[in-house]
Amino acid sequence: MNRTAMRASQKDFENAMNQVKLLKKDPGNEVKLKLYALYKQATEGPCNMPKPGVFDLISKAKWDAWNALGSLPKEAARQNYVDLVSSLSPSLESSSQVEPGTDRKSTGFETLVVTSEDGITKIMFNRPTKKNAINTEMYHEIMRALKAASKDDSIITVLTGNGDYYSSGNDLTNFTDIPPGGVEEKAKNNAVLLREFVGCFIDFPKPLIAVVNGPAVGISVTLLGLFDAVYASDRATFHTPFSHLGQSPEGCSSYTFPKIMSPAKATEMLIFGKKLTAGEACAQGLVTEVFPDSTFQKEVWTRLKAFAKLPPNAVRISKEVIRKREREKLHAVNAEECNVLQGRWLSDECTNAVVNFLSRKSKL
Ligand SMILES: CCCCC/C=C/CC(=O)SCCNC(=O)CCNC(=O)[C@H](O)C(C)(C)COP(=O)(O)OP(=O)(O)OC[C@H]1O[C@@H](n2cnc3c(N)ncnc32)[C@H](O)[C@@H]1OP(=O)(O)O
């Protein structure tokens, strides 16, 4: 279509402005200056600002670009703006698509949906009928997805849940398939797996963000202390009923939670199993921000897309600086928690709690 023969309407102009916000790639300073100048010309007419001083480089570059348009009529500037934006269209995305998910979808996962788009790798727990309980396969797949995300070209990595739950934590049927070596061997294998699993979160090199779409239980809560930001729907709750299950804290929460929320508040959660609302978890520092469920996805993904446009090296280096001085300590805490849990899994208290759940005598 020959757009120059057309006259861009105010609506075309507004659409073009919205499309600019959704550019996948930075179009470069030259194009950005042109866009700025055309926008100013289209909305205010010829340059009407005093020339900035030579040391104010950015304002001066903008002024030069606008001033260079001379007396170009507003209508023509509007048309040129729309044409310029449309020439950038290969790097635009559909404006209706807010949440990443359609671009590169990784195959080979049974329990996850992993997608990569707009500089964001999204790892979505995908066992909605089991409230996204984490079974052995899922522990392995999450580790595989994190390792791939650490090497791909994304800037940030997001974990979220499919369905009404974020995750109901460890799949309690993990305790049922007993190997030839008996329950001791099972407990040992689980401790090895758990240590490796939590280790992947400690060592993850990019910002890790949790998009907590609904209730979170057990290990899906404790791990949040190792994330860099946690955004929650106001439907989400945070529950670590370890004592009820005859178990003890994991995911480095015995160290991170007292630091994040004070020792007494951590005790209420980790020992007494107090369930927090999203608002309470935010007040205690575990959650970064809470959103109304009706606008949660739209608001959070818009924000994440903006984060993912930040310079990748600066983002990665900053994450390393922040994590560096804690990494050794976190690995030591993880090792100790796994050791303690290995013993707990062999206890009558834990066995009874799991049997009660599996025979539906108890629920949280
Ligand atoms: C390598 C090992 C590492 C171990 C690390 C240790 C981690 C510690 C923890 O994570 S402790 C937390 C463990 N989680 C729980 O105790 C939660 C148990 N689940 C429940 O209490 C409830 O299911 C509920 C409150 C989460 C949801 O209740 P609701 O009534 O809404 O739904 P249902 O109970 O009908 O659940 C639907 C189906 O999902 C199955 N399911 C849910 N959670 C789990 C789970 N954690 N483990 C196994 N299965 C779970 C539930 O059994 C239903 O399945 P069904 O439809 O086939 O009956």
Coordinates of N, CA and C and ligand atoms in Angstrom, one line a residue, residues 127-136 139-140 164-165 167-175 186-187 189-195 197-198 215-222 239-242 244-245 247-251 275 338 341 345 353-354 357-358 360 362-364, ligand 1:
R127 N 1.0 -28.2 35.6 CA 0.2 -29.3 36.1 C -1.0 -28.8 36.8
P128 N -1.8 -28.0 36.1 CA -2.9 -27.3 36.8 C -3.9 -28.2 37.5
T129 N -4.1 -29.4 37.0 CA -5.0 -30.3 37.7 C -4.5 -30.8 39.0
K130 N -3.2 -30.7 39.2 CA -2.6 -31.1 40.5 C -2.1 -29.8 41.2
K131 N -2.7 -28.7 40.9 CA -2.3 -27.4 41.5 C -0.8 -27.1 41.4
N132 N -0.3 -27.6 40.2 CA 1.2 -27.4 39.9 C 2.1 -28.0 41.0
A133 N 1.7 -29.1 41.6 CA 2.6 -29.8 42.6 C 3.8 -30.2 41.8
I134 N 5.0 -30.1 42.5 CA 6.2 -30.4 41.8 C 6.6 -31.8 42.0
N135 N 6.5 -32.6 41.0 CA 6.9 -34.0 41.1 C 8.4 -34.2 40.6
T136 N 8.9 -35.4 40.7 CA 10.3 -35.6 40.4 C 10.7 -35.1 39.0
Y139 N 11.0 -31.3 39.0 CA 12.2 -30.8 39.6 C 13.3 -30.8 38.5
H140 N 13.4 -32.0 37.8 CA 14.5 -32.1 36.8 C 14.2 -31.1 35.6
D164 N -5.2 -22.0 38.5 CA -5.6 -21.2 39.7 C -4.5 -21.1 40.7
Y165 N -3.6 -22.1 40.7 CA -2.5 -22.1 41.7 C -1.2 -21.6 41.1
S167 N 1.7 -22.8 42.8 CA 2.1 -24.2 43.0 C 1.8 -24.6 44.4
S168 N 1.4 -25.9 44.5 CA 1.1 -26.5 45.9 C 2.3 -27.1 46.5
G169 N 3.5 -26.8 45.9 CA 4.7 -27.3 46.6 C 5.1 -28.7 46.1
N170 N 5.9 -29.3 47.0 CA 6.3 -30.7 46.7 C 5.1 -31.6 46.5
D171 N 5.2 -32.4 45.4 CA 4.2 -33.4 45.1 C 4.3 -34.5 46.2
L172 N 3.3 -34.7 47.0 CA 3.5 -35.6 48.1 C 3.5 -37.1 47.7
T173 N 3.2 -37.3 46.4 CA 3.4 -38.7 45.9 C 4.9 -39.0 45.6
N174 N 5.7 -37.9 45.7 CA 7.2 -38.2 45.5 C 7.7 -39.1 46.6
F175 N 7.0 -39.2 47.7 CA 7.4 -40.1 48.8 C 7.0 -41.5 48.6
K186 N 15.5 -43.7 49.4 CA 14.6 -42.7 48.9 C 14.9 -41.3 49.5
A187 N 15.0 -41.3 50.8 CA 15.3 -40.0 51.5 C 16.6 -39.4 51.1
N189 N 18.1 -40.0 48.1 CA 18.0 -39.5 46.7 C 17.2 -38.1 46.7
N190 N 16.2 -38.0 47.5 CA 15.5 -36.8 47.5 C 16.3 -35.6 48.0
A191 N 17.1 -35.9 49.0 CA 18.0 -34.8 49.6 C 19.0 -34.4 48.5
V192 N 19.6 -35.4 47.8 CA 20.5 -35.0 46.7 C 19.8 -34.2 45.6
L193 N 18.6 -34.6 45.2 CA 17.9 -33.9 44.2 C 17.5 -32.5 44.7
L194 N 17.1 -32.4 45.9 CA 16.7 -31.1 46.5 C 17.9 -30.1 46.5
R195 N 19.0 -30.6 46.9 CA 20.2 -29.8 47.0 C 20.6 -29.2 45.7
F197 N 18.6 -28.9 43.1 CA 17.5 -28.1 42.6 C 17.7 -26.7 43.2
V198 N 17.8 -26.6 44.5 CA 17.9 -25.2 45.1 C 19.2 -24.5 44.7
P215 N -2.4 -19.2 44.9 CA -1.8 -19.7 46.1 C -0.5 -20.4 45.9
A216 N 0.4 -20.2 46.8 CA 1.7 -20.9 46.8 C 1.9 -21.6 48.1
V217 N 2.5 -22.8 48.0 CA 2.6 -23.7 49.2 C 4.1 -24.2 49.2
G218 N 4.6 -24.4 50.4 CA 5.8 -25.2 50.6 C 7.0 -24.6 49.9
I219 N 7.7 -25.5 49.1 CA 8.9 -25.1 48.5 C 8.7 -24.0 47.5
S220 N 7.5 -23.9 46.9 CA 7.3 -22.8 46.0 C 7.3 -21.4 46.7
V221 N 7.1 -21.4 48.0 CA 7.1 -20.2 48.8 C 8.6 -19.9 49.2
T222 N 9.2 -21.0 49.8 CA 10.5 -20.7 50.3 C 11.5 -20.3 49.3
H239 N 2.1 -20.1 52.1 CA 1.8 -21.0 53.2 C 3.0 -22.1 53.2
T240 N 3.6 -22.2 54.4 CA 4.7 -23.2 54.5 C 4.4 -24.0 55.8
P241 N 3.5 -25.0 55.6 CA 3.1 -25.8 56.7 C 4.0 -27.0 57.1
F242 N 5.3 -26.6 57.3 CA 6.3 -27.7 57.4 C 6.1 -28.5 58.7
H244 N 3.4 -29.1 60.3 CA 2.2 -29.9 60.1 C 2.5 -31.2 59.3
L245 N 3.5 -31.0 58.5 CA 3.9 -32.2 57.6 C 5.1 -33.0 58.2
Q247 N 7.9 -31.8 58.7 CA 9.2 -31.5 57.9 C 9.8 -30.2 58.5
S248 N 10.8 -29.7 57.8 CA 11.5 -28.5 58.2 C 11.8 -27.7 57.0
P249 N 12.2 -26.4 57.3 CA 12.3 -25.5 56.1 C 13.4 -25.9 55.1
E250 N 13.2 -25.5 53.9 CA 14.2 -25.7 52.8 C 14.2 -24.5 51.9
G251 N 14.9 -24.6 50.8 CA 15.0 -23.5 49.8 C 15.8 -22.3 50.4
K275 N -0.4 -18.9 57.4 CA -0.6 -18.6 56.0 C -0.7 -17.1 55.8
C338 N 19.1 -29.6 53.6 CA 18.8 -30.9 53.0 C 19.1 -32.1 53.9
L341 N 16.4 -32.4 56.5 CA 15.2 -32.9 55.9 C 15.3 -34.4 55.6
W345 N 12.3 -36.9 56.7 CA 11.5 -37.7 55.8 C 11.4 -39.1 56.3
A353 N 1.9 -37.7 58.1 CA 1.3 -36.6 57.4 C 1.1 -36.9 56.0
V354 N 2.1 -37.5 55.4 CA 1.9 -37.9 53.9 C 0.8 -38.9 53.7
F357 N -2.5 -37.3 53.9 CA -2.9 -36.5 52.8 C -3.3 -37.5 51.6
L358 N -2.5 -38.5 51.4 CA -2.7 -39.4 50.3 C -4.0 -40.2 50.5
R360 N -6.5 -38.9 51.9 CA -7.4 -37.8 52.0 C -8.0 -37.5 53.4
S362 N -6.4 -35.6 55.4 CA -6.1 -34.2 55.7 C -5.7 -33.4 54.5
K363 N -6.0 -32.2 54.6 CA -5.6 -31.2 53.6 C -5.2 -30.0 54.3
L364 N -4.5 -29.1 53.6 CA -4.0 -27.8 54.3 C -5.2 -27.0 54.8
Ligands
LIG1 C1 12.9 -34.0 45.9 C2 12.0 -33.8 47.0 C3 12.1 -32.4 47.6 C4 11.1 -32.1 48.7 C5 11.1 -30.7 49.0 C6 10.1 -30.4 50.1 C7 9.2 -29.5 50.0 C8 8.2 -29.2 51.1 C9 6.9 -28.8 50.6 O1 6.7 -28.3 49.5 S1 5.7 -29.0 51.7 C10 4.2 -28.6 50.9 C11 3.6 -29.8 50.3 N1 2.3 -29.5 49.8 C12 1.1 -29.7 50.4 O2 1.1 -30.2 51.6 C13 -0.1 -29.4 49.7 C14 -1.1 -30.6 49.7 N2 -2.3 -30.2 49.0 C15 -3.4 -29.7 49.6 O3 -3.4 -29.5 50.8 C16 -4.5 -29.4 48.7 O4 -4.5 -30.1 47.5 C17 -4.6 -27.9 48.3 C18 -4.9 -27.0 49.5 C19 -3.2 -27.4 47.7 C20 -5.7 -27.6 47.2 O5 -6.9 -28.1 47.7 P1 -8.2 -28.1 46.8 O6 -9.3 -28.7 47.5 O7 -8.4 -26.8 46.1 O8 -7.7 -29.1 45.6 P2 -7.5 -30.7 45.7 O9 -6.9 -31.1 47.0 O10 -8.7 -31.4 45.2 O11 -6.3 -30.9 44.6 C21 -6.5 -31.1 43.2 C22 -5.6 -32.2 42.8 O12 -4.2 -31.9 43.0 C23 -3.6 -32.8 43.9 N3 -2.6 -32.1 44.7 C24 -2.6 -30.8 45.1 N4 -1.5 -30.6 45.8 C25 -0.7 -31.7 45.8 C26 0.6 -32.0 46.3 N5 1.3 -31.1 47.0 N6 1.0 -33.3 46.1 C27 0.3 -34.2 45.4 N7 -0.9 -33.9 44.9 C28 -1.4 -32.7 45.1 C29 -4.7 -33.4 44.7 O13 -4.3 -34.6 45.3 C30 -5.8 -33.5 43.7 O14 -5.5 -34.6 42.9 P3 -6.7 -35.5 42.4 O15 -7.7 -34.7 41.7 O16 -6.1 -36.6 41.6 O17 -7.4 -36.1 43.7

